[in-house]
Coordinates of C-alpha atoms and ligand atoms in Angstrom, one line a residue:
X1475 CA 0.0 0.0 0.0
X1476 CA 1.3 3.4 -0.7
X1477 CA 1.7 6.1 1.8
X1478 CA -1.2 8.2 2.8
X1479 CA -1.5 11.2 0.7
X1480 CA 1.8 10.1 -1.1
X1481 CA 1.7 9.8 -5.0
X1482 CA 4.2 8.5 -7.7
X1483 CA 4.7 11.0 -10.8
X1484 CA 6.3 10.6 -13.5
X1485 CA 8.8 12.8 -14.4
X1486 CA 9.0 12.3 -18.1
X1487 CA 5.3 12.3 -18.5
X1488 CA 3.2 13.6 -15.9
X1489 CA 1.3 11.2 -15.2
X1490 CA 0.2 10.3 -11.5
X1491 CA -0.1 6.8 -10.1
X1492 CA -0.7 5.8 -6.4
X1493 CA 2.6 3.0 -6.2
X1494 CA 6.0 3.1 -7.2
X1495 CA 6.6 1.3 -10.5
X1496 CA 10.2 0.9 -12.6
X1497 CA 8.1 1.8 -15.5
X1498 CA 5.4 4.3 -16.4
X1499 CA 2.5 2.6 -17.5
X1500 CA 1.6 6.2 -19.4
X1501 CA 4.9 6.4 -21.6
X1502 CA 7.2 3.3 -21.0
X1503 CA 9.9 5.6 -19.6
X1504 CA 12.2 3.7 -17.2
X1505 CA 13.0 5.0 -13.7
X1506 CA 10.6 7.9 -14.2
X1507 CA 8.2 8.0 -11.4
X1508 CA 9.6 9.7 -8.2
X1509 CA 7.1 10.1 -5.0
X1510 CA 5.7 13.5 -4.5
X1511 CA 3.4 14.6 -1.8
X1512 CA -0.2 15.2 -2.8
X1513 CA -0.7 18.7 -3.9
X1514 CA -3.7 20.5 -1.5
X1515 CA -5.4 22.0 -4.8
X1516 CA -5.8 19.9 -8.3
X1517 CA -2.9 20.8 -10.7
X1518 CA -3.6 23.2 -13.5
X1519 CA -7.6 24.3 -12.1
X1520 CA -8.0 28.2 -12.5
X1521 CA -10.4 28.6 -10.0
X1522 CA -9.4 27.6 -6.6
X1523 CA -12.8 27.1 -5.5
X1524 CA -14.5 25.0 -7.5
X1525 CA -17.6 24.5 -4.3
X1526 CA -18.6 28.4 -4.9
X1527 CA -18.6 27.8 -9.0
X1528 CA -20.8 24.3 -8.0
X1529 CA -23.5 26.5 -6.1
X1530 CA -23.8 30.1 -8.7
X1531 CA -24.4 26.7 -11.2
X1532 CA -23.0 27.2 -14.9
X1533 CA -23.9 30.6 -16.9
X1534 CA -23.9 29.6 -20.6
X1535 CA -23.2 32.1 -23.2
X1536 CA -23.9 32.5 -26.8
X1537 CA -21.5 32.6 -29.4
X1538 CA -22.5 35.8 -31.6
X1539 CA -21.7 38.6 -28.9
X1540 CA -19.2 40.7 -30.7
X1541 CA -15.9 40.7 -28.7
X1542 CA -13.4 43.3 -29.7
X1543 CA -9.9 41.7 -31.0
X1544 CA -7.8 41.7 -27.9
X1545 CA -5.7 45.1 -28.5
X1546 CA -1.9 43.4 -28.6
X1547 CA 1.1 44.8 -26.8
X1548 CA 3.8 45.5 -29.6
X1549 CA 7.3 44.9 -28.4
X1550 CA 8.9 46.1 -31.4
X1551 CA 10.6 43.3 -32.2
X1552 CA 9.2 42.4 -35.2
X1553 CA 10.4 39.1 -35.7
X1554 CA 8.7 37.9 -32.3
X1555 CA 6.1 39.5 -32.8
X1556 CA 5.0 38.1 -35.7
X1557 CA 5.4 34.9 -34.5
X1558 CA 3.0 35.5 -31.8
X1559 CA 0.6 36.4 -34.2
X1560 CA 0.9 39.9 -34.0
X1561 CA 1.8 40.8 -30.8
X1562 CA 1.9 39.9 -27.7
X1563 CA -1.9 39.5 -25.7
X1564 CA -2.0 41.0 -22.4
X1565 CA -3.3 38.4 -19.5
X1566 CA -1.6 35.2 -21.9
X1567 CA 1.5 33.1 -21.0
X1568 CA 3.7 32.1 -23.3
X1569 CA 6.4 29.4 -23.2
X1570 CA 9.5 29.9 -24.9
X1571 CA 11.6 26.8 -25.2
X1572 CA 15.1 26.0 -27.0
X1573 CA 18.4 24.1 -26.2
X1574 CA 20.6 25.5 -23.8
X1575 CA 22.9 28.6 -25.5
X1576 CA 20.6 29.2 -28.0
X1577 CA 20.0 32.6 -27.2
X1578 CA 16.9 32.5 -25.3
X1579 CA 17.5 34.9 -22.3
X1580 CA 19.0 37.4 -25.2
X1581 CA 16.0 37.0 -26.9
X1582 CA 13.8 37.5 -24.3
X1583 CA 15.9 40.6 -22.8
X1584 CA 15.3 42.1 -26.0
X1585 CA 12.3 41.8 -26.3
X1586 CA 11.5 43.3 -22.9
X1587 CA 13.8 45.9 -23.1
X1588 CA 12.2 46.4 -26.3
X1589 CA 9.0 46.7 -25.1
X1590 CA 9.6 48.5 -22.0
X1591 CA 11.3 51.5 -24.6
X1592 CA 7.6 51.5 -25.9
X1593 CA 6.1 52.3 -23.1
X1594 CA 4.8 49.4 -21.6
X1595 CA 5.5 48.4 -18.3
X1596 CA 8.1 45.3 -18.0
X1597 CA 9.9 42.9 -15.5
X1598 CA 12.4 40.5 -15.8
X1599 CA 13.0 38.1 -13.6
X1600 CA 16.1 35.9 -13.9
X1601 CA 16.5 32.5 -11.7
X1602 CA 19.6 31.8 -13.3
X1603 CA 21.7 34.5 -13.6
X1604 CA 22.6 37.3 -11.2
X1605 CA 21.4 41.2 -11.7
X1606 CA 24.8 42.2 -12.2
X1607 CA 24.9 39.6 -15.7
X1608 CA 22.0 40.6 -16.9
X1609 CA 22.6 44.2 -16.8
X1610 CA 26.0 44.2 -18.0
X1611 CA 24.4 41.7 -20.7
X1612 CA 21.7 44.6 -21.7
X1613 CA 24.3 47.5 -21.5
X1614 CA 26.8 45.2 -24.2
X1615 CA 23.7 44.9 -26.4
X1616 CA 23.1 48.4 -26.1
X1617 CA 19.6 48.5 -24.0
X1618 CA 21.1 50.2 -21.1
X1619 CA 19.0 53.0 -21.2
X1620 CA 15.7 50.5 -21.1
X1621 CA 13.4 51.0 -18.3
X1622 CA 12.7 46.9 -17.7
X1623 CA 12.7 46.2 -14.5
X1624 CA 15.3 43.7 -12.8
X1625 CA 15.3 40.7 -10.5
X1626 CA 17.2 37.7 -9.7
X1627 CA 15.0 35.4 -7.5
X1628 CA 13.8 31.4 -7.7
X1629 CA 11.2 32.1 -5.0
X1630 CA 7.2 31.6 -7.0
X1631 CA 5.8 33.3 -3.6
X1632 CA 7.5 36.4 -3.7
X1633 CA 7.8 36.4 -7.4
X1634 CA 4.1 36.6 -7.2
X1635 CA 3.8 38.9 -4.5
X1636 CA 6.2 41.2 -5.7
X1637 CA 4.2 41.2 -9.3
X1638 CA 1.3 41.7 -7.7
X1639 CA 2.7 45.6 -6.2
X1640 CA 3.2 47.1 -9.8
X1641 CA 0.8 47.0 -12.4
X1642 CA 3.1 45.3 -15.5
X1643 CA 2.2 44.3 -19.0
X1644 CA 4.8 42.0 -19.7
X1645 CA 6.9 39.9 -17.7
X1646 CA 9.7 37.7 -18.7
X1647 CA 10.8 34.5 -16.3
X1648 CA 14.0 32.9 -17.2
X1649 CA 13.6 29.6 -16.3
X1650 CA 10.5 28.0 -15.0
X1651 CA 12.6 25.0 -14.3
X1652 CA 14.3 27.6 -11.9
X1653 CA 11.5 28.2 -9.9
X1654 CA 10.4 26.8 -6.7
X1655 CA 7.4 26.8 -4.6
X1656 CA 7.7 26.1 -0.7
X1657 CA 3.9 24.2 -0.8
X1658 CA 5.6 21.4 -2.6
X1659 CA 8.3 19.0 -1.0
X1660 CA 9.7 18.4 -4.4
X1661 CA 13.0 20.2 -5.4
X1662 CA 13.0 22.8 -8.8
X1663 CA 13.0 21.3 -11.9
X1664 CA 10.4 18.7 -10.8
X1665 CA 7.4 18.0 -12.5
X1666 CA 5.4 18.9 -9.3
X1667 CA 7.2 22.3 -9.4
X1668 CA 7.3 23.4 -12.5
X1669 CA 3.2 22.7 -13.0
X1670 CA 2.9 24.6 -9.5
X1671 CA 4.8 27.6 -10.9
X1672 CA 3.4 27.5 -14.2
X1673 CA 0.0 27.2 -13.0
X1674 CA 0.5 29.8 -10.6
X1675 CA 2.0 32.7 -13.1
X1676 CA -0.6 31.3 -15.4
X1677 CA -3.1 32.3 -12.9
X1678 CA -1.4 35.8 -12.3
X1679 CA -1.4 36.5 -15.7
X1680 CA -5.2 35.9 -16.3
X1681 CA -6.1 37.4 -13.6
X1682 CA -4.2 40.7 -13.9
X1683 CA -3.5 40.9 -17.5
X1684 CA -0.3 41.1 -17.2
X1685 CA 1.4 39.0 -20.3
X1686 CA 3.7 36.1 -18.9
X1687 CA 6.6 34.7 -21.2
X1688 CA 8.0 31.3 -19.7
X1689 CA 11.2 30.1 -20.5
X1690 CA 11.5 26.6 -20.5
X1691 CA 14.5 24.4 -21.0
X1692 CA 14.6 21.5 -23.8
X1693 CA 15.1 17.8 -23.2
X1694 CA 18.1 16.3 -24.9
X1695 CA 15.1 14.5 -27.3
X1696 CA 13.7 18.4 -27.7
X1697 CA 11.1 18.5 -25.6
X1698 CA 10.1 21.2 -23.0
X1699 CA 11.7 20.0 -19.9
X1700 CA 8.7 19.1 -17.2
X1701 CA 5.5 17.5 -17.7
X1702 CA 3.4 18.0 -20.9
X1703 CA 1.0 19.9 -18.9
X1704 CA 2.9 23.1 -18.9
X1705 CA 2.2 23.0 -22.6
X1706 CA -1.2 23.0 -22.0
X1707 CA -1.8 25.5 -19.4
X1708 CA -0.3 28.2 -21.7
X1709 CA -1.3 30.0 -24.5
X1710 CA 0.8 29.8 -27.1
X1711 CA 4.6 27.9 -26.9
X1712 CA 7.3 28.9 -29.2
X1713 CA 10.6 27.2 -29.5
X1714 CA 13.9 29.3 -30.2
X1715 CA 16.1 26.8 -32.7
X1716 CA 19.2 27.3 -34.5
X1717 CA 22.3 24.8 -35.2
X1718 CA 25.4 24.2 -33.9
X1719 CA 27.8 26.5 -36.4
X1720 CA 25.4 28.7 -37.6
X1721 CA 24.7 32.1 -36.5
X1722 CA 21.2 32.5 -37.6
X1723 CA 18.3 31.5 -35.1
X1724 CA 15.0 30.4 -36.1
X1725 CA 11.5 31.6 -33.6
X1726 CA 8.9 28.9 -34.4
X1727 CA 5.4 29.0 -33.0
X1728 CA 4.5 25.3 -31.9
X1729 CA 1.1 26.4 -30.6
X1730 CA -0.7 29.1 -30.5
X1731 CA -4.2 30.3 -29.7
X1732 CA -3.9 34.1 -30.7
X1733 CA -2.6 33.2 -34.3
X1734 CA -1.4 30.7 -36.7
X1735 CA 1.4 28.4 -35.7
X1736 CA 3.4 28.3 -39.0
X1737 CA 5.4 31.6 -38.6
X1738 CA 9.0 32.2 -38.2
X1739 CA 10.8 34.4 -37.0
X1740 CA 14.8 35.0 -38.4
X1741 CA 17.5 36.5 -36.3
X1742 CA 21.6 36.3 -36.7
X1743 CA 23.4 36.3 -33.4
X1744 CA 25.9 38.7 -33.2
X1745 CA 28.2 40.5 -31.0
X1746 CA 25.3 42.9 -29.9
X1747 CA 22.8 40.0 -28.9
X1748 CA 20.1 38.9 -32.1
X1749 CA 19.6 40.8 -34.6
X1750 CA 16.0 40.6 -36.7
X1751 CA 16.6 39.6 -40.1
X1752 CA 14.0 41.1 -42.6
X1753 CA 15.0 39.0 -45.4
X1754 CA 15.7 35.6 -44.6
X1755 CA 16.2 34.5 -48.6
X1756 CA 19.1 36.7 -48.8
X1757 CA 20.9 34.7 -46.1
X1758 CA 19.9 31.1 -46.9
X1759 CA 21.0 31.4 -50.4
X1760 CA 24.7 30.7 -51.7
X1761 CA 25.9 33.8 -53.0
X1762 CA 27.5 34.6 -56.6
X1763 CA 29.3 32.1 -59.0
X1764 CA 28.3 29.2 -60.7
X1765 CA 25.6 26.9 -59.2
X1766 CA 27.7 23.4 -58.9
X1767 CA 25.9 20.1 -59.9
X1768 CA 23.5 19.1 -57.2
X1769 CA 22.0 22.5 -56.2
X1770 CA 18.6 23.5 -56.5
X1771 CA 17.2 27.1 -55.3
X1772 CA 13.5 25.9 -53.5
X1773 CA 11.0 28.5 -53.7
X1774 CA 9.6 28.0 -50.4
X1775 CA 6.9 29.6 -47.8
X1776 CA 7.8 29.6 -44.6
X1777 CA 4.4 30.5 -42.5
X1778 CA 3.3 34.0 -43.8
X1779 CA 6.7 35.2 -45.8
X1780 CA 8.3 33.0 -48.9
X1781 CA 11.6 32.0 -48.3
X1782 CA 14.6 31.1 -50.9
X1783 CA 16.6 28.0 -49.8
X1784 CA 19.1 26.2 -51.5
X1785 CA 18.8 22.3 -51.3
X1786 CA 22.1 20.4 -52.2
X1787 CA 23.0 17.1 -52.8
X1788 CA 25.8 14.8 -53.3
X1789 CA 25.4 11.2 -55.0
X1790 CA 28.3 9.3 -55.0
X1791 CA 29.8 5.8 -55.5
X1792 CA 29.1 4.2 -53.0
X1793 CA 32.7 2.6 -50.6
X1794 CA 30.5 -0.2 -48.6
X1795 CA 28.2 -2.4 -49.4
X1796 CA 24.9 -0.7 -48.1
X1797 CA 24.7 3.0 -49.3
X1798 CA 24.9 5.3 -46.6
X1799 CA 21.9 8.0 -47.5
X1800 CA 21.9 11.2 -45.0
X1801 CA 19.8 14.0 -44.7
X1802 CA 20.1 17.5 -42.6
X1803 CA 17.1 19.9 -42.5
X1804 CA 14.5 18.0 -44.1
X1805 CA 13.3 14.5 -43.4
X1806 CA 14.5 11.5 -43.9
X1807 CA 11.4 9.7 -44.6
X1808 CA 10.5 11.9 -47.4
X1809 CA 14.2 11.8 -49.3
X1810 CA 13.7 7.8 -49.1
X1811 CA 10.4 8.8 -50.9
X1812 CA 11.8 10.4 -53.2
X1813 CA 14.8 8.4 -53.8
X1814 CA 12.4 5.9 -54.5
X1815 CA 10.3 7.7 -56.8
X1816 CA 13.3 8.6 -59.2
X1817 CA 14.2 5.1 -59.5
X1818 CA 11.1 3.7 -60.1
X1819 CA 9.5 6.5 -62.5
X1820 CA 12.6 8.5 -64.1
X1821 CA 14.9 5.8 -64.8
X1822 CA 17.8 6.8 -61.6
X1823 CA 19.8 4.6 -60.4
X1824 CA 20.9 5.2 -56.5
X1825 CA 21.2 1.3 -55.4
X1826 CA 25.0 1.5 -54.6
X1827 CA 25.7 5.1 -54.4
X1828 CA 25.8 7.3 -51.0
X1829 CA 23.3 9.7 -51.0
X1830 CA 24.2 13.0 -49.3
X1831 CA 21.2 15.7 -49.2
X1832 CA 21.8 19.3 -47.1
X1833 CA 19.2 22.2 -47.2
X1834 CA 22.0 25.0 -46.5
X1835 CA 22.0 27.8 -44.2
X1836 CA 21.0 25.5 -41.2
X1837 CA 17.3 25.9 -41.8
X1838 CA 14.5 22.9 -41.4
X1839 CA 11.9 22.3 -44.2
X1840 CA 9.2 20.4 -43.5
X1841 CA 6.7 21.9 -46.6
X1842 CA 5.6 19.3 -49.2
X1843 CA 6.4 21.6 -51.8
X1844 CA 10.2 20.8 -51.4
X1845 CA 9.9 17.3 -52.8
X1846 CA 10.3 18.9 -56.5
X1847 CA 13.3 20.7 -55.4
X1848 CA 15.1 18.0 -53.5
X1849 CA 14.7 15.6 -56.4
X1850 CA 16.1 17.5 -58.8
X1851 CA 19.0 19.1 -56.6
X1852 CA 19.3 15.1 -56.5
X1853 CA 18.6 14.3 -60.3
X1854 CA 21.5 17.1 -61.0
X1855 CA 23.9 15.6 -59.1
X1856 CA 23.4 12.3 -60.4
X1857 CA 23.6 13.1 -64.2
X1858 CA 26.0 15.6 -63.2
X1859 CA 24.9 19.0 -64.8
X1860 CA 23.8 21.8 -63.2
X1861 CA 20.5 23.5 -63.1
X1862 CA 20.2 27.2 -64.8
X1863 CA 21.7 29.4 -62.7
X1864 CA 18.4 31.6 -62.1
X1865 CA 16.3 29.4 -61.7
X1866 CA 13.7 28.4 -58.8
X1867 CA 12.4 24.7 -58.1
X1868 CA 9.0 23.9 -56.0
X1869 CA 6.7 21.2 -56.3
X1870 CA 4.9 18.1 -54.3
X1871 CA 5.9 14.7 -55.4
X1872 CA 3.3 12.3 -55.3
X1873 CA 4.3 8.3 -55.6
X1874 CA 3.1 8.0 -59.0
X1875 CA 5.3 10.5 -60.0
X1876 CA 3.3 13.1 -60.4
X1877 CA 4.0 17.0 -60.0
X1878 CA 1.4 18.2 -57.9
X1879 CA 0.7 22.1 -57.4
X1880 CA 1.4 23.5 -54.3
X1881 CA -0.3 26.3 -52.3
X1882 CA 0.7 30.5 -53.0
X1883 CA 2.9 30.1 -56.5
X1884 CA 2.7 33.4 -57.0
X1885 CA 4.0 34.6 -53.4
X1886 CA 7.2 32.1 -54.2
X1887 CA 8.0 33.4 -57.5
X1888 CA 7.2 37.2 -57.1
X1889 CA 9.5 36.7 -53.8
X1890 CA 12.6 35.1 -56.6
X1891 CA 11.9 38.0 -58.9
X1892 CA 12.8 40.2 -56.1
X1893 CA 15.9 38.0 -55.9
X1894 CA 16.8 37.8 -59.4
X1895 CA 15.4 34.6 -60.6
X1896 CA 13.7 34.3 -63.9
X1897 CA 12.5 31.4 -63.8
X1898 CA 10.8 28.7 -62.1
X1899 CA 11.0 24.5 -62.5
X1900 CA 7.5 23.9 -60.7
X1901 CA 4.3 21.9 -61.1
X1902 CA 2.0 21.9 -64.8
X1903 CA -1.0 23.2 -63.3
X1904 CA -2.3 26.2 -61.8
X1905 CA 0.9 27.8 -61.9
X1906 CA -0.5 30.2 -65.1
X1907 CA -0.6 33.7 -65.4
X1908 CA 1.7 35.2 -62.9
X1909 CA 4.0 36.6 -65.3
X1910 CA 7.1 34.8 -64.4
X1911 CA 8.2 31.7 -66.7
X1912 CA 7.9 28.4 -65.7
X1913 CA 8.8 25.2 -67.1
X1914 CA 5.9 23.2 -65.8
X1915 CA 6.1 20.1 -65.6
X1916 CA 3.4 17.8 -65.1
X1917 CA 5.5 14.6 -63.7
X1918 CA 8.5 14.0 -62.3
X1919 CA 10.6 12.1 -65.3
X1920 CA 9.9 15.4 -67.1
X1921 CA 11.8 17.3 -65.0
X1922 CA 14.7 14.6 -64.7
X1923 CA 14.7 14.9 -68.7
X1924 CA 14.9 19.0 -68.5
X1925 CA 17.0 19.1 -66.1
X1926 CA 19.8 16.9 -68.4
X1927 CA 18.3 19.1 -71.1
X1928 CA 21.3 21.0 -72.1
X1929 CA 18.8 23.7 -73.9
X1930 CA 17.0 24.6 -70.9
X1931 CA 19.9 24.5 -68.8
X1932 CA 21.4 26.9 -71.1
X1933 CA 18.6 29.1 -70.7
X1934 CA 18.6 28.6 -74.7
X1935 CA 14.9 27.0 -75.0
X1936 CA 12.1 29.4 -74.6
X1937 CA 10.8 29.0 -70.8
X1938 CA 7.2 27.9 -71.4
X1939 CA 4.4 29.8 -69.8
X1940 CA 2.6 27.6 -67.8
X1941 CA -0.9 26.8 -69.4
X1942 CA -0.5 26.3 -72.7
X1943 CA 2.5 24.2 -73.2
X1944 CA 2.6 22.4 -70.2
X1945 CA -0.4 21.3 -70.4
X1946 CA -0.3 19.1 -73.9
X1947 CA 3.1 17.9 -72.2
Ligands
TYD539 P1 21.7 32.9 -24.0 O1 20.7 33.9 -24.3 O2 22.3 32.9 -22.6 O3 21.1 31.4 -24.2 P2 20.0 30.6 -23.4 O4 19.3 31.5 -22.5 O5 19.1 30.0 -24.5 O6 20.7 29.5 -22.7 O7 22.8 33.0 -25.1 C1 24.0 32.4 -24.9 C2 24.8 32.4 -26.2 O8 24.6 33.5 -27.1 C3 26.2 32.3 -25.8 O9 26.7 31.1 -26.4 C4 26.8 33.5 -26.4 C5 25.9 34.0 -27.4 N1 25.8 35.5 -27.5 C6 26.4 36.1 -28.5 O10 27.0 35.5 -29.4 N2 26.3 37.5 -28.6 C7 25.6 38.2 -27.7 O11 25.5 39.4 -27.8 C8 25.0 37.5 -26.6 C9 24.3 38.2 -25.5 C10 25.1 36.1 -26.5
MG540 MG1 19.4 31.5 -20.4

């Protein structure tokens, strides 16, 4: 028998169970469940007393009174917020989550001391670092002169009383996993603590409208360190990525209920913390010369903005005697996919040669619409030509080998005008009358055969306007 009023939680999971186990029965995870004392209030409920709620009864509403759009507190950081869909909403909590020395505490001081230069009224409270960093942090970035407040404490109670004296708008806390709450025996980090301190600020922030941002730390497998739950109790969670060697870092909103969870946001780390970057194609495309065998320029969207990436590929004889095919920054499943589709419709060849595939600059794709562009950065490097120098690729691959139209054409090629491309490699249909010349193509051995086309690659036949030509073809 367990002990009275002890529970079991596990610490990958969440989930509760009155004995000890060596597994979780909720996620398999080994050695997971630690004992926690029972908590004197449910986890997560926003109204403490649920008896007084029980006798008023339930007041139903309608769903056709006109609410005014929640007015949004711009930081003036752009880039974030964007992401939040267009500012920030007074009285949500947000979760901000990313490895560790990714540049979340910059972000986030920037964005206070953003804000705070705006006018609105900000706080940030650091558990892991001591005043004295953070300012000298702020004054290297050059926000000095910012009127965000300051703290260094760990302590939810008087985080929460000491919010409570000031009437802010935003306030930053960097870490929740810092944070501890003396009604709970468990230490910080725990999933006990972090859902008490989460659902506590949560709490705050509903209640006096002040917008909470959460930093949370990541997992070594990526996820938000603590208990699912924390992901539900917010409003919106947004996770701060960039890789190792690169200096750019990518905002992406995971959820969100104030606004659509496919933006982006770009910044570049630099000497004076993250600067917003305006133009992301600019910096994900290789610059000047020749495009080498194996390169394809994707024409890509990338939530609200179209984004130019290079994909690049390397097919090789193969040393060993199973092919070694890798992938960074788009998924592995889909190059299989792909692989396979080039063999069995277009004639390729990849059964004992290494397949390398690499979309540059460090960002991850995930649309459809790149399978057109990754088979023929792969096509090129295979038959070893290379594809016209100004020209875009985009495209969904279906297993039949068809080239399927993809959503917003005219966003992706109006945004590689404004680069300098002239012209686009891209599906037969629907692509017609946005001025820009594209060989369409209507499946995928078509484009294998341009692509070792040495007229089109020498810009030499006439581009086809999508329509008319590609069509019959
Ligand atoms: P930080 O915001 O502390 O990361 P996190 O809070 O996600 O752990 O960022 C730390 C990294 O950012 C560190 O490796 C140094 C780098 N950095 C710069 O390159 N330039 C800067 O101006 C700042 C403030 C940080
Ligand atoms: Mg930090």
């Amino acid at each position: 028998m367990a002990r009275d009023g002890a529970l079991y939680v596990c610490q990958s999971c969440g989930a509760v169970q009155s004995k000890w186990a060596g597994q979780c029965s909720a996620c398999a995870s080994w050695n997971t469940l630690v004992e926690e004392l029972r908590a004197a209030a449910p986890p997560g409920a926003l109204t403490p007393s649920k008896s007084a709620r029980l006798r008023a009864g339930l007041a139903f509403e309608t769903l056709d009174i006109e609410t005014p759009a929640p007015p949004r507190i711009l930081t003036g950081v752009e880039e974030f917020d964007r992401v939040c869909g267009g500012g920030v909403v007074p009285g949500s909590a947000i979760l901000v989550g990313g490895d560790p020395g990714v540049g979340k505490s910059t972000l986030l001081l920037q964005v206070s001391a953003a804000a705070s230069l705006r006018g609105a009224n900000c706080a940030y409270i650091s558990g892991e670092e001591a005043v004295e960093q953070v300012r000298a942090r702020a004054q290297r970035m050059g926000l000095g002169h910012a009127p965000v407040k300051l703290a260094a404490e760990t302590a939810l109670r008087d985080i929460v009383e000491g919010l409570k004296k000031d009437r802010f708008a935003l306030v930053v806390i960097d870490s929740i996993q810092t944070l501890w709450s003396d009604q709970h025996e468990a230490g910080p980090g725990s999933v006990t603590q972090v859902r008490a301190a989460a659902g506590e600020l949560v709490r705050l922030a509903k209640k006096r409208g002040v917008a909470v941002i959460l930093v949370g730390h990541v997992t070594k497998d990526g996820q938000i360190a603590g208990p699912r739950v924390v992901e539900h109790m917010v409003d919106a969670v947004l996770s701060f990525e960039g890789e190792r060697g690169y200096p750019f870092r990518i905002l992406r909103g995971a959820k969100n209920r104030f606004g659509a969870t496919d933006e982006i946001g770009v910044f570049e780390m630099g000497d004076a913390g993250l600067r917003e970057v305006k133009n992301p194609s600019a910096l994900f495309l290789n610059e000047g010369g020749e495009r080498a065998a194996g390169a394809a320029v994707f024409a890509g969207i990338e939530g609200s903005r179209p984004v130019l990436v290079e994909f690049q590929a390397l097919v090789a004889p193969s040393a060993y005697g199973t092919p070694r095919r890798a992938v960074v920054g788009w998924d592995s499943g889909r190059l299989a996919m792909v692989l396979a589709v080039l063999e069995a419709r277009c004639g390729l060849g990849f059964g004992n040669r290494d397949v390398y595939l690499n979309v540059a600059g460090g960002l991850r794709i995930t649309e459809p619409a790149a399978d057109l562009a990754a088979a023929a950065a792969l096509a090129s490097s295979a038959l070893d030509v290379s594809l016209p120098q100004d020209c875009v690729v985009f495209g969904e691959v279906s297993l039949s080998g068809e080239v399927r139209p993809v959503s917003r054409m005219e966003s992706r090629m109006k945004e590689a005008a404004k680069l300098g491309f002239a012209q686009a490699l891209g599906p037969a249909a629907g692509a017609d009358g946005f001025g820009f010349p594209v060989a369409g193509v209507a499946r995928l051995a078509d484009a294998v055969r341009r692509i070792g086309d040495s007229d089109f690659r020498s810009g030499r036949a006439a581009p086809v306007r999508v329509g008319a030509a590609a069509m019959k073809g």
